[in-house]
Short mmCIF file of C-alpha atoms in Angstrom, two decimals:
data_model
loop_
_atom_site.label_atom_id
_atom_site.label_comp_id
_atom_site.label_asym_id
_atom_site.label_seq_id
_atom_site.Cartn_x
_atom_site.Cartn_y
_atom_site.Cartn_z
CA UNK A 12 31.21 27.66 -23.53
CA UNK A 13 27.57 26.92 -23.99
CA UNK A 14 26.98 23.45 -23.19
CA UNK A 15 23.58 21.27 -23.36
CA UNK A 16 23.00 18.28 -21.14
CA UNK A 17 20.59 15.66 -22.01
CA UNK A 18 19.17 13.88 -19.22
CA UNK A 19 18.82 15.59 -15.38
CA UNK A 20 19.27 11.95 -13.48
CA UNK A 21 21.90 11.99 -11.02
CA UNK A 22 25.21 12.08 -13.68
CA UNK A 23 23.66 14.90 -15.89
CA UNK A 24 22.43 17.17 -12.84
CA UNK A 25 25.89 16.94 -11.17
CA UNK A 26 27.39 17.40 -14.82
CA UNK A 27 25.55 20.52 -15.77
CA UNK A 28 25.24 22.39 -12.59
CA UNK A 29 29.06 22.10 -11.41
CA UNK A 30 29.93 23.34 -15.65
CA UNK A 31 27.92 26.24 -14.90
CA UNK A 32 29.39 26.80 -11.62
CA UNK A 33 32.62 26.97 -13.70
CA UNK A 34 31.03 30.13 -15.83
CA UNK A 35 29.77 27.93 -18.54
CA UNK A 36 26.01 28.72 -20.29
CA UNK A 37 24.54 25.00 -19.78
CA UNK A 38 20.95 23.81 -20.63
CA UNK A 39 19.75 21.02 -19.05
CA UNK A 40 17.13 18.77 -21.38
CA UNK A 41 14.66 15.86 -19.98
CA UNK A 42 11.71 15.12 -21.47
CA UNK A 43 9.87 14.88 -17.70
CA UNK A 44 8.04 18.11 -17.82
CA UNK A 45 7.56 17.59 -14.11
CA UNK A 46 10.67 16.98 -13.52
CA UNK A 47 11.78 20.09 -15.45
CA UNK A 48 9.34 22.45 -13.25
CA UNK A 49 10.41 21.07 -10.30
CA UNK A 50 14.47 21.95 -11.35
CA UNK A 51 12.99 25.39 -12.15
CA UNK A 52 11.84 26.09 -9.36
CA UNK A 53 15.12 24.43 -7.42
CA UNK A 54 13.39 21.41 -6.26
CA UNK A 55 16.24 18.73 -7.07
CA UNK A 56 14.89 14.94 -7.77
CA UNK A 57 17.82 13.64 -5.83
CA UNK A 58 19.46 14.16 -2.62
CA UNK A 59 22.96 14.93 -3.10
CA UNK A 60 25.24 17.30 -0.71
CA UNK A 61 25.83 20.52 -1.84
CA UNK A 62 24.16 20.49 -5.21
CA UNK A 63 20.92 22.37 -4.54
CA UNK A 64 22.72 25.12 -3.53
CA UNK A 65 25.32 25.30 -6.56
CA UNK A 66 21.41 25.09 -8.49
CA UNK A 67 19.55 27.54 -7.42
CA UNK A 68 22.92 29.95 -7.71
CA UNK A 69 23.23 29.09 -11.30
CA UNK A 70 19.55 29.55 -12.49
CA UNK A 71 19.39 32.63 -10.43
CA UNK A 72 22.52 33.67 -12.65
CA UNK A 73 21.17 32.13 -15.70
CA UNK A 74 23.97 30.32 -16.39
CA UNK A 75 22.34 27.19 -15.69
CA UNK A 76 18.32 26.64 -17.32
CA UNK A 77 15.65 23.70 -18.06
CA UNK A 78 13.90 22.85 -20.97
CA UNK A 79 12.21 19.79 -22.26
CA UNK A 80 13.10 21.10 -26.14
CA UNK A 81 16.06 19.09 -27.43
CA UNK A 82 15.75 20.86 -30.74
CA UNK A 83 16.31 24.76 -28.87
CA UNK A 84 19.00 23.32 -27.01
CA UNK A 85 21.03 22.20 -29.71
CA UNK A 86 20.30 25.58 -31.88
CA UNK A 87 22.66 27.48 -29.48
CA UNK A 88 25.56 25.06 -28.49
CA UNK A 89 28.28 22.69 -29.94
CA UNK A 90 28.83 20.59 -27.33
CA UNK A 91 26.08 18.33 -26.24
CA UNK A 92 26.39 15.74 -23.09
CA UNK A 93 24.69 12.36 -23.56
CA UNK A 94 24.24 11.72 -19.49
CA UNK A 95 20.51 9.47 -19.71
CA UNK A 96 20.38 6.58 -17.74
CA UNK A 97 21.27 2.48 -18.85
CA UNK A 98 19.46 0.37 -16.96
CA UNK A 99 20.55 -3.27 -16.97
CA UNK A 100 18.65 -5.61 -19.17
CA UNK A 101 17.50 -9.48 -17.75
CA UNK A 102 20.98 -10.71 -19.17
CA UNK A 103 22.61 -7.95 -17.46
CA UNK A 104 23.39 -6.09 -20.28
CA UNK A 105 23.13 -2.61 -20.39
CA UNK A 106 19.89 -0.95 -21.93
CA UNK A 107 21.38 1.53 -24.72
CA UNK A 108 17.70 2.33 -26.01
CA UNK A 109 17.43 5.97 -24.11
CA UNK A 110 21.41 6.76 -25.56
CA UNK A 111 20.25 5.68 -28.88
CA UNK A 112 16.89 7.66 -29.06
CA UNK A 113 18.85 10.85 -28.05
CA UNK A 114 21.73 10.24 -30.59
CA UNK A 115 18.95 9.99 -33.22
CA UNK A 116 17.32 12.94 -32.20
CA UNK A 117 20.16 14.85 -32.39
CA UNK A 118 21.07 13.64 -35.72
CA UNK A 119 17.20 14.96 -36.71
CA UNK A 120 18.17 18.34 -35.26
CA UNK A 121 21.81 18.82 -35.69
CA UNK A 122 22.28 22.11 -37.75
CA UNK A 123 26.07 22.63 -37.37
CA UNK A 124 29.80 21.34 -36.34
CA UNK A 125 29.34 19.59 -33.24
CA UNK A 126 30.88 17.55 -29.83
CA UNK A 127 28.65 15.06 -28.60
CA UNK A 128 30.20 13.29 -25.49
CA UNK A 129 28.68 9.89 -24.29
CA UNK A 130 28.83 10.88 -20.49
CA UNK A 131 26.22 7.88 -19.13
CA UNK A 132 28.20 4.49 -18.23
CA UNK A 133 27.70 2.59 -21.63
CA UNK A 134 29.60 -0.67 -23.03
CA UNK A 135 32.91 -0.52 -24.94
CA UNK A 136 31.69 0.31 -28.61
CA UNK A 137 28.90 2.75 -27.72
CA UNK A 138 30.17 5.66 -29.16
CA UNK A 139 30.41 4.03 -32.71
CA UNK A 140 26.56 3.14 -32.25
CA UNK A 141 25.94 6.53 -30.84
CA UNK A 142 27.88 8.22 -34.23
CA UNK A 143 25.95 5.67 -36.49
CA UNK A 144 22.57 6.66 -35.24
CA UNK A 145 23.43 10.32 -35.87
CA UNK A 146 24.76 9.69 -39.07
CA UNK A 147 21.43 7.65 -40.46
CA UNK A 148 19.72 10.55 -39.13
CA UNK A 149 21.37 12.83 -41.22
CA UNK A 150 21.50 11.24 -44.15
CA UNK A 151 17.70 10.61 -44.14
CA UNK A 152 17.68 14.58 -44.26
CA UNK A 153 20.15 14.67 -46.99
CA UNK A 154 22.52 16.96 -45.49
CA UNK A 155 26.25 16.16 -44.49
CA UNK A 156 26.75 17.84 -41.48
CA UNK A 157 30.27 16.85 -39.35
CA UNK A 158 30.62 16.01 -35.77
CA UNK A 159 32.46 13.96 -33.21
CA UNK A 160 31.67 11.55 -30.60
CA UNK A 161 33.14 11.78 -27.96
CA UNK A 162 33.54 9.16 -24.68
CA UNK A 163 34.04 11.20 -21.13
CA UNK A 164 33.06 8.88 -18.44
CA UNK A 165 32.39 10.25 -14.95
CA UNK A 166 33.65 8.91 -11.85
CA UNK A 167 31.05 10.52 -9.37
CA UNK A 168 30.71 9.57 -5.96
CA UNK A 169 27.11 9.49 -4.44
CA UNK A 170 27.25 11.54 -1.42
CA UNK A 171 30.22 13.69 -2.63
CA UNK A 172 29.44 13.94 -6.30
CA UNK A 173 30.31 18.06 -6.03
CA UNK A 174 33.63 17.73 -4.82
CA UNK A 175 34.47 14.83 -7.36
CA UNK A 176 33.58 16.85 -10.31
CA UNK A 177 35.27 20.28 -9.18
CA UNK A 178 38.34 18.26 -7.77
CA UNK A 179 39.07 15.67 -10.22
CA UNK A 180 41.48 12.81 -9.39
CA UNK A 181 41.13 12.38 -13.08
CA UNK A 182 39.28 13.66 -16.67
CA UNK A 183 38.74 10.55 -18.87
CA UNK A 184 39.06 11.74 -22.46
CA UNK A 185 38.08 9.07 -25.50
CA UNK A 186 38.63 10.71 -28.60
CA UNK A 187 39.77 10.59 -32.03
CA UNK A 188 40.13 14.11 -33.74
CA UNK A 189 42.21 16.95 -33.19
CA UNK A 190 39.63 19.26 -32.91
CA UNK A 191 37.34 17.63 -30.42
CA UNK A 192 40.43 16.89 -27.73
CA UNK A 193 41.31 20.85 -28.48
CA UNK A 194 37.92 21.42 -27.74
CA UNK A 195 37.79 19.01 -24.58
CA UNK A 196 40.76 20.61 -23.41
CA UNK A 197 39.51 23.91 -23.09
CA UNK A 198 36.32 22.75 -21.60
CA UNK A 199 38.07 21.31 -18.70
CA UNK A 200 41.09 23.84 -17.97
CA UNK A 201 39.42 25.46 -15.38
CA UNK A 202 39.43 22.18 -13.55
CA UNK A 203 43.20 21.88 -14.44
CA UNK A 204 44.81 25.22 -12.65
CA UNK A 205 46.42 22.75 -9.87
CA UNK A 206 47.98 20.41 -11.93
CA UNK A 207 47.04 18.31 -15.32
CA UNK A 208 44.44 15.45 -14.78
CA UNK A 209 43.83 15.39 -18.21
CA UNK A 210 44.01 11.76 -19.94
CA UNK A 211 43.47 11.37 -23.37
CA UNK A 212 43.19 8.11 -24.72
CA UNK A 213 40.86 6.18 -27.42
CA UNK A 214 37.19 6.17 -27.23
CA UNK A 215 37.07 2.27 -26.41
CA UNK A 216 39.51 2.76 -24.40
CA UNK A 217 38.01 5.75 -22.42
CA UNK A 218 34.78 3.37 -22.10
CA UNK A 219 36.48 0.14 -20.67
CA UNK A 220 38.34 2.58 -18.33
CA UNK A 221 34.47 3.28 -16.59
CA UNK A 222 33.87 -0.59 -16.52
CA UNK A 223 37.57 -1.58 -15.30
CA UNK A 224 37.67 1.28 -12.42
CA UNK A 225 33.88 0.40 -10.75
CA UNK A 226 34.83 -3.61 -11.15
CA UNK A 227 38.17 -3.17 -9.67
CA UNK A 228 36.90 -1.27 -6.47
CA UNK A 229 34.07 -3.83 -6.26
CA UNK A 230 36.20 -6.30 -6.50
CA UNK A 231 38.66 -5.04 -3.47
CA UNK A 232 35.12 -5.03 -1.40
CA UNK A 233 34.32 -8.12 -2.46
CA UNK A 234 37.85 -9.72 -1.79
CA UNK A 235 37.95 -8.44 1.84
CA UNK A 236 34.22 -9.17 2.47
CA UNK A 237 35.42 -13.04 1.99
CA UNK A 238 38.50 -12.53 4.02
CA UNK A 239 36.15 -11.40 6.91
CA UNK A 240 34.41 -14.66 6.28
CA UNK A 241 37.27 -16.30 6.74
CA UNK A 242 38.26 -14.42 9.57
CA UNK A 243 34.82 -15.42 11.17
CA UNK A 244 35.55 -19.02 11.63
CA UNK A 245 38.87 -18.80 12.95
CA UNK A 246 37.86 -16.80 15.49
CA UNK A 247 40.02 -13.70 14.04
CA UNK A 248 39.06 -9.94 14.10
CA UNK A 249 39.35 -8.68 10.45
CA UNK A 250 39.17 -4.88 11.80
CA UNK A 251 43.07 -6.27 12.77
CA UNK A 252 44.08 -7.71 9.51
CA UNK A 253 42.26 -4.69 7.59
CA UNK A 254 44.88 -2.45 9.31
CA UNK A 255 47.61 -4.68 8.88
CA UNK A 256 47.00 -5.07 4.94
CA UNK A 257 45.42 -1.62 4.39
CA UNK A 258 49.26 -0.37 5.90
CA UNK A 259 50.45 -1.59 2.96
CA UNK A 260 51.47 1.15 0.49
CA UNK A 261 50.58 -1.57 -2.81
CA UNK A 262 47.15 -1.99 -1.13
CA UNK A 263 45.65 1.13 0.71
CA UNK A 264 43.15 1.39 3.12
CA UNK A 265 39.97 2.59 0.51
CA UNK A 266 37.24 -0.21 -0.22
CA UNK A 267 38.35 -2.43 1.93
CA UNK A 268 35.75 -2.39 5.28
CA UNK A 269 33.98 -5.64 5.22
CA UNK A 270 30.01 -4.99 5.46
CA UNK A 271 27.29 -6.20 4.34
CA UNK A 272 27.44 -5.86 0.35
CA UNK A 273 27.75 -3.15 -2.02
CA UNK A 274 25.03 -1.89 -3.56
CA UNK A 275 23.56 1.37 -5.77
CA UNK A 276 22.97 2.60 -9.22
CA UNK A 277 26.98 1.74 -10.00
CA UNK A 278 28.88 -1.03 -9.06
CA UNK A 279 26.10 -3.87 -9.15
CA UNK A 280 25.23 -2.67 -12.44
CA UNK A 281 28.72 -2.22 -14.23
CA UNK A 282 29.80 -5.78 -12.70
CA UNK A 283 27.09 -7.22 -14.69
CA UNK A 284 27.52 -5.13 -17.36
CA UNK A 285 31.44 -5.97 -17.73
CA UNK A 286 30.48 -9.75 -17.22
CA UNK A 287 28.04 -9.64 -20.25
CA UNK A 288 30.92 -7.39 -22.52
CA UNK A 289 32.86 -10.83 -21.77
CA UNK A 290 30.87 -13.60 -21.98
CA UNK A 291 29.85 -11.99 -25.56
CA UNK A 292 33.13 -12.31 -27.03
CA UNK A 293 33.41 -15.78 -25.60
CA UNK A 294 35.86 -14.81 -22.49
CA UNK A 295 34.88 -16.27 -19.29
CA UNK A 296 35.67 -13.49 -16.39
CA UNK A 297 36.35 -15.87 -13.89
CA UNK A 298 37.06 -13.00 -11.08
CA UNK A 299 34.22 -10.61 -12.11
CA UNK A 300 31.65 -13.71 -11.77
CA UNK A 301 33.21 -14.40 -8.24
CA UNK A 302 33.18 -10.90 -6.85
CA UNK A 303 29.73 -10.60 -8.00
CA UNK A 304 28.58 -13.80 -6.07
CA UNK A 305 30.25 -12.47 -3.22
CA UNK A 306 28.21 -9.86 -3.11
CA UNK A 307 24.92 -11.23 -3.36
CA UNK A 308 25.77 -13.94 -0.83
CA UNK A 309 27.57 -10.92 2.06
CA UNK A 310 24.02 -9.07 1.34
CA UNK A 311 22.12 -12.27 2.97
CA UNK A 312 24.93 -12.78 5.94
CA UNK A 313 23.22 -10.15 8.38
CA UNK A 314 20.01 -12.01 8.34
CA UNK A 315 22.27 -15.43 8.82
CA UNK A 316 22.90 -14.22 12.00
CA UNK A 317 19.96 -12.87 13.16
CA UNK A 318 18.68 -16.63 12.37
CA UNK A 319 21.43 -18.79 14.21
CA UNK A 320 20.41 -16.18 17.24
CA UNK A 321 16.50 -16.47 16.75
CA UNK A 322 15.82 -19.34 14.82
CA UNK A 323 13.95 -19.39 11.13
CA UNK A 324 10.50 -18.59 12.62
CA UNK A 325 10.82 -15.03 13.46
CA UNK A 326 7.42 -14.73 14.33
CA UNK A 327 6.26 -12.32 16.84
CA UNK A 328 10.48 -10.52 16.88
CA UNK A 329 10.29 -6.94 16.28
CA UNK A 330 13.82 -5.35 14.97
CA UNK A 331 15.14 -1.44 14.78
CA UNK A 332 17.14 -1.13 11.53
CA UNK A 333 19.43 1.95 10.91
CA UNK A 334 19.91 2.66 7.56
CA UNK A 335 18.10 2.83 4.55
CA UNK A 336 19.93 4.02 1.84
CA UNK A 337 23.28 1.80 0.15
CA UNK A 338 26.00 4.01 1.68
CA UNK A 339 25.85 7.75 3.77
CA UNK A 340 25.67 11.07 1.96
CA UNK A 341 22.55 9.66 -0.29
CA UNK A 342 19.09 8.83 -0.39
CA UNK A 343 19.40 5.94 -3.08
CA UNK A 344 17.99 2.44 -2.51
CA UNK A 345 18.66 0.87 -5.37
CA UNK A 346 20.37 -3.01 -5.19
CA UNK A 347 20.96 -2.02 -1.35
CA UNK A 348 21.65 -4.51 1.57
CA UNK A 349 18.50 -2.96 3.71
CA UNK A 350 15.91 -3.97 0.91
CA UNK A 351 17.74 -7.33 0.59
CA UNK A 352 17.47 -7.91 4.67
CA UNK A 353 14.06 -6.35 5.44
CA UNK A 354 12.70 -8.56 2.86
CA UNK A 355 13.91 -11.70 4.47
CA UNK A 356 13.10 -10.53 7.92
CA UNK A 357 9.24 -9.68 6.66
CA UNK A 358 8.77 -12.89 5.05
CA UNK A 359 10.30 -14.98 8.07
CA UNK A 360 7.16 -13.22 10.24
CA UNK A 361 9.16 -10.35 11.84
CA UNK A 362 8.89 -6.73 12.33
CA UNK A 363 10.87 -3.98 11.96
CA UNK A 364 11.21 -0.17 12.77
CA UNK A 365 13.64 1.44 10.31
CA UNK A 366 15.54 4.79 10.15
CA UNK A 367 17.08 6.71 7.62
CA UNK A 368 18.30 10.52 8.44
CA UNK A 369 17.80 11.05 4.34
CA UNK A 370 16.25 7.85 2.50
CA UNK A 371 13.17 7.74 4.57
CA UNK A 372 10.90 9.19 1.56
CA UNK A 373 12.50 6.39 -1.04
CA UNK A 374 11.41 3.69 0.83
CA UNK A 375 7.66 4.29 0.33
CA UNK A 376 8.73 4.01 -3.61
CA UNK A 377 11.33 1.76 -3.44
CA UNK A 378 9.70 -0.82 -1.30
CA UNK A 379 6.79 -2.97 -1.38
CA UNK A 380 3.47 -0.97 0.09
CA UNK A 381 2.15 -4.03 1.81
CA UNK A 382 4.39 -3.62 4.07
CA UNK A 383 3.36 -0.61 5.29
CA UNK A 384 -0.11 -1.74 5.19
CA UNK A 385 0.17 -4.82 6.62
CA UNK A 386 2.43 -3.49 9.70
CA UNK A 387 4.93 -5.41 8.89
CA UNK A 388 7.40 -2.12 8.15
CA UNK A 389 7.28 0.98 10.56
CA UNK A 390 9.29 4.21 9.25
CA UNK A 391 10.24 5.83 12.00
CA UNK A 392 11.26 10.30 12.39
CA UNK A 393 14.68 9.60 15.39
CA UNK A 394 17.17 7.08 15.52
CA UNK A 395 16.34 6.20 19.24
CA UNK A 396 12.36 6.19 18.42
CA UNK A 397 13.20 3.04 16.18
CA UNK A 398 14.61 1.33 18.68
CA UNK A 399 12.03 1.37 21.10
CA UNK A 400 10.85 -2.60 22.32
CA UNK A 401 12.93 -4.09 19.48
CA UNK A 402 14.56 -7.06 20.64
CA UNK A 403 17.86 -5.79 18.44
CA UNK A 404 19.23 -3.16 16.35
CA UNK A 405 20.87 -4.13 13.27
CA UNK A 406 22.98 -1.46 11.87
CA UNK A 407 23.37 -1.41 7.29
CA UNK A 408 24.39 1.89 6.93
CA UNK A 409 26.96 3.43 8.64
CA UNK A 410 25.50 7.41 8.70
CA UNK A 411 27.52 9.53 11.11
CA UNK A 412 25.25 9.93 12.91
CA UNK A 413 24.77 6.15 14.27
CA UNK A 414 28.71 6.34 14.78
CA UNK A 415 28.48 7.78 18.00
CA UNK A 416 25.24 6.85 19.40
CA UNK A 417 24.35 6.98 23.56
CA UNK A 418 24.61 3.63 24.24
CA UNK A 419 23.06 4.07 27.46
CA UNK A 420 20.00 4.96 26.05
CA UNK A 421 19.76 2.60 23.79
CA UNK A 422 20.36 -0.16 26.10
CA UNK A 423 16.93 0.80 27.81
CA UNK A 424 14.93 1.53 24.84
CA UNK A 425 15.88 -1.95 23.19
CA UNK A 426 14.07 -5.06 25.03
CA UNK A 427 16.95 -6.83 24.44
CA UNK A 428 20.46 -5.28 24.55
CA UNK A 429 21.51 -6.74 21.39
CA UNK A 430 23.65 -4.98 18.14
CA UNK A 431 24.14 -6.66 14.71
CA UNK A 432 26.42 -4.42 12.97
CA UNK A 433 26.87 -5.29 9.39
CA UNK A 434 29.47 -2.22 8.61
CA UNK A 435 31.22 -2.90 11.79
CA UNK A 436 31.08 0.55 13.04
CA UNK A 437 31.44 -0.40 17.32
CA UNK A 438 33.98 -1.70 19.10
CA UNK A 439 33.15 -4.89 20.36
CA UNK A 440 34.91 -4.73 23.36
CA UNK A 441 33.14 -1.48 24.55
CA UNK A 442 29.84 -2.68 23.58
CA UNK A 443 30.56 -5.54 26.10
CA UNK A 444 31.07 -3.87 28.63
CA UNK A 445 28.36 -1.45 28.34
CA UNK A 446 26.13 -5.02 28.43
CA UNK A 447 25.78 -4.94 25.23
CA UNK A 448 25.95 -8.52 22.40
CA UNK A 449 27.62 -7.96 19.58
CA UNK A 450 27.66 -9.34 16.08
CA UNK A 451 29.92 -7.50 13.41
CA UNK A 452 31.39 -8.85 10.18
CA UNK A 453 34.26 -10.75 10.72
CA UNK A 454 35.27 -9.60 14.07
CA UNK A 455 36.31 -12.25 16.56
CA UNK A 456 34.47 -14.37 19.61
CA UNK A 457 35.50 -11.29 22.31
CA UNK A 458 31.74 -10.34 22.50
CA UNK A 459 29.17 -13.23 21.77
CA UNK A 460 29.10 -13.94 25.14
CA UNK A 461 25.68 -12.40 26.97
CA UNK A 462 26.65 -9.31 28.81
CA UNK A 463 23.23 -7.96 29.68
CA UNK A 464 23.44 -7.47 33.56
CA UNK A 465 24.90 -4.08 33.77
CA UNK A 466 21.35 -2.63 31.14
CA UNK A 467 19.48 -4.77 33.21
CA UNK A 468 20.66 -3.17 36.53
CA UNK A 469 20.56 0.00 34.73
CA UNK A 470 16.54 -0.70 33.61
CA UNK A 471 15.46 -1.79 36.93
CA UNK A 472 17.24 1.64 38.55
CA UNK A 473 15.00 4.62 39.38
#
């Protein structure tokens, strides 16, 4: 099929290179002519595994090309991908103006029977707004032209975005015509050869199935985040009662590994957005207000205990964070736990030395630049140079590469041999004896005690 895909942010990237990986003829439309060189030229404006390569393999086999013209896209295909971004608005809303402008310019251009398929996150209702603005479009040209809109929500993972959208658990299909699930299906059969994942549905439906999914799996981090909490104060390890309820067949073991808050482009943003949806038809989503608390509060709890250890004034303390990004396998900052700590730690007079194996280049967009000036925020090239003279590490992203880490080593680079790990990657009672203090989420007592003769020893050896 010959596809077009309006919008090269992370959703329509992933969307039109892994179509044309399929065989497909896709064009890829933004209007950032920058943006549109750079993909060109296989210089991809996000880090995502695997995708540069499935890129550059497509262009090369010009299945897969760039173009800033809407209006030469659209001349030579039927099927045309809404996947532009929907930023939350100050009421948490989302922001449908970039959906909107590209449903009216396709309206301006449309010339023949066409499938347009709202592929960006966008509130139940969208796609009636989205075939509204196409229609006022056409009829200010006088022609009658037919078409179908179409809802097909993705359900990407950062960090393994590839594999979601070759391996499908499941297609979400919102449609109403014959023709454009007929068409639909034959997009995605190639997907299909294992077995059907095919679900057809309505379009409302289809979009409150985007909303329901993200707020359910924030809610089941959000729900064990408090039970860690909980587990906290009566002196119980929650990496215990995770096992013990994540045995359970009706409850699984994904989402639930109390950390330090969720965070990224998805699940703080839907949250809000499915709170809004609800408060505007007067329901009051009791649970979806509560998980997103939660979250804010868990994304402050790291620096909580970095204050009950040093006090408020954290003047002249100097601290080695690892991890930059929200989660492993991507460079994106956005609404993640390090921006939320680093800022507190800055303004209460402290330090810090951060590392990032990927997100190292965000931060000097995503964060403020007096703290580079100032000194106040040190990027540093290794995990171990980070830690050097820090009086702790504290631990936000769990990157496989911290999983492991020598322990030896890091017990003489630190000044103090101290670990706050807010995705509780360490076992406490290892750390201990290794002379290490520990601080996880949740976890129990076993290792606040101070356990820093054996580094000491160690430090004062030849």
């Amino acid at each position: 099929m010959q596809l077009t895909v309006i919008g090269t942010g992370y959703v329509g990237l992933v969307t039109g290179a892994c179509f044309a990986e399929m065989g497909n003829e896709v064009t890829c439309v933004d209007i950032d002519e920058r943006k549109i060189e750079n993909l060109k030229q296989g210089v991809l404006p996000i880090y995502e595994p695997g995708l540069e390569t499935i890129v550059r393999g497509n262009v090369g086999a010009k299945r897969l090309r760039f173009t800033t013209s809407l209006k030469d896209a659209l001349a030579t295909s039927d099927v045309y991908f809404i996947a532009v971004g929907t930023p939350p608005n100050e009421d948490g809303s989302a922001d449908l103006r970039h959906v909107l402008d590209v449903a009216r310019d396709i309206g301006r251009h449309l010339r023949h029977y066409a499938i347009i398929v709202d592929k960006s996150t966008v509130p139940v209702g969208t796609a009636e707004r989205v075939g509204q603005a196409i229609a006022a479009e056409l009829e200010s040209r006088g022609v009658e032209i037919p078409f179908d809109v179409v809802s097909n929500p993705e359900f990407l993972k950062e960090g393994d975005a590839v594999s979601d959208f070759m391996r499908p658990d499941r297609v979400i299909v919102g449609c109403e015509s014959d023709t454009a699930r007929d068409r639909m299906r034959d997009l995605y059969a190639t997907f299909m050869r294992n077995h059907e994942r095919l679900l057809f549905m309505s379009v409302r439906a289809a979009e409150m199935t985007k909303y329901a999914a993200n707020a359910m799996l924030a809610t089941k981090i959000s729900f064990i985040n408090e039970i860690a909490n909980l587990c906290e104060r009566l002196d119980v390890d929650v990496e215990s009662v995770r096992r013990g309820i994540g045995s359970d067949s009706r409850i699984g073991y994904s989402f639930i590994y109390p950390g330090c808050g969720y965070g990224g482009s998805c699940f703080p943003k839907d949250v809000k957005a499915i709170i809004r949806m609800a408060d505007d038809c007067g329901f009051e989503p009791t649970v979806l207000k509560a998980v997103e608390a939660r979250n804010e509060q868990q994304k402050h709890l790291l620096f909580t205990h970095i204050v009950h250890e040093y006090g408020r004034d954290l003047k002249g303390r100097h601290f080695a964070l690892w991890g930059l990004a929200f989660k492993p396998g991507t460079d994106d900052m956005r609404e993640a736990a390090s921006v939320v700590l680093l800022s507190a730690l800055i303004t209460a007079g402290a330090t810090v030395t951060a590392y990032d194996p990927v997100a190292t280049h965000m931060a000097g967009r995503e964060l403020p630049g007096a703290w580079f000036e100032n000194g106040s925020l040190v990027i540093a090239t290794d995990q171990y140079q980070a830690l050097e003279g820090a009086d702790a590490l504290i631990l936000v992203t769990e990157w496989k590469p911290f999983r492991h880490p020598d322990f030896e080593r890091m017990g003489r680079l630190l000044k103090e041999p101290r670990i706050f790990d807010g995705r509780n990657q360490y076992d406490p009672q290892r750390l201990k004896e290794a002379g290490f203090r520990y601080t996880g989420i949740g976890r129990s007592n076993i290792c606040q005690t101070q356990g820093a003769a054996k580094v000491d020893r160690e430090r004062r050896s030849p």
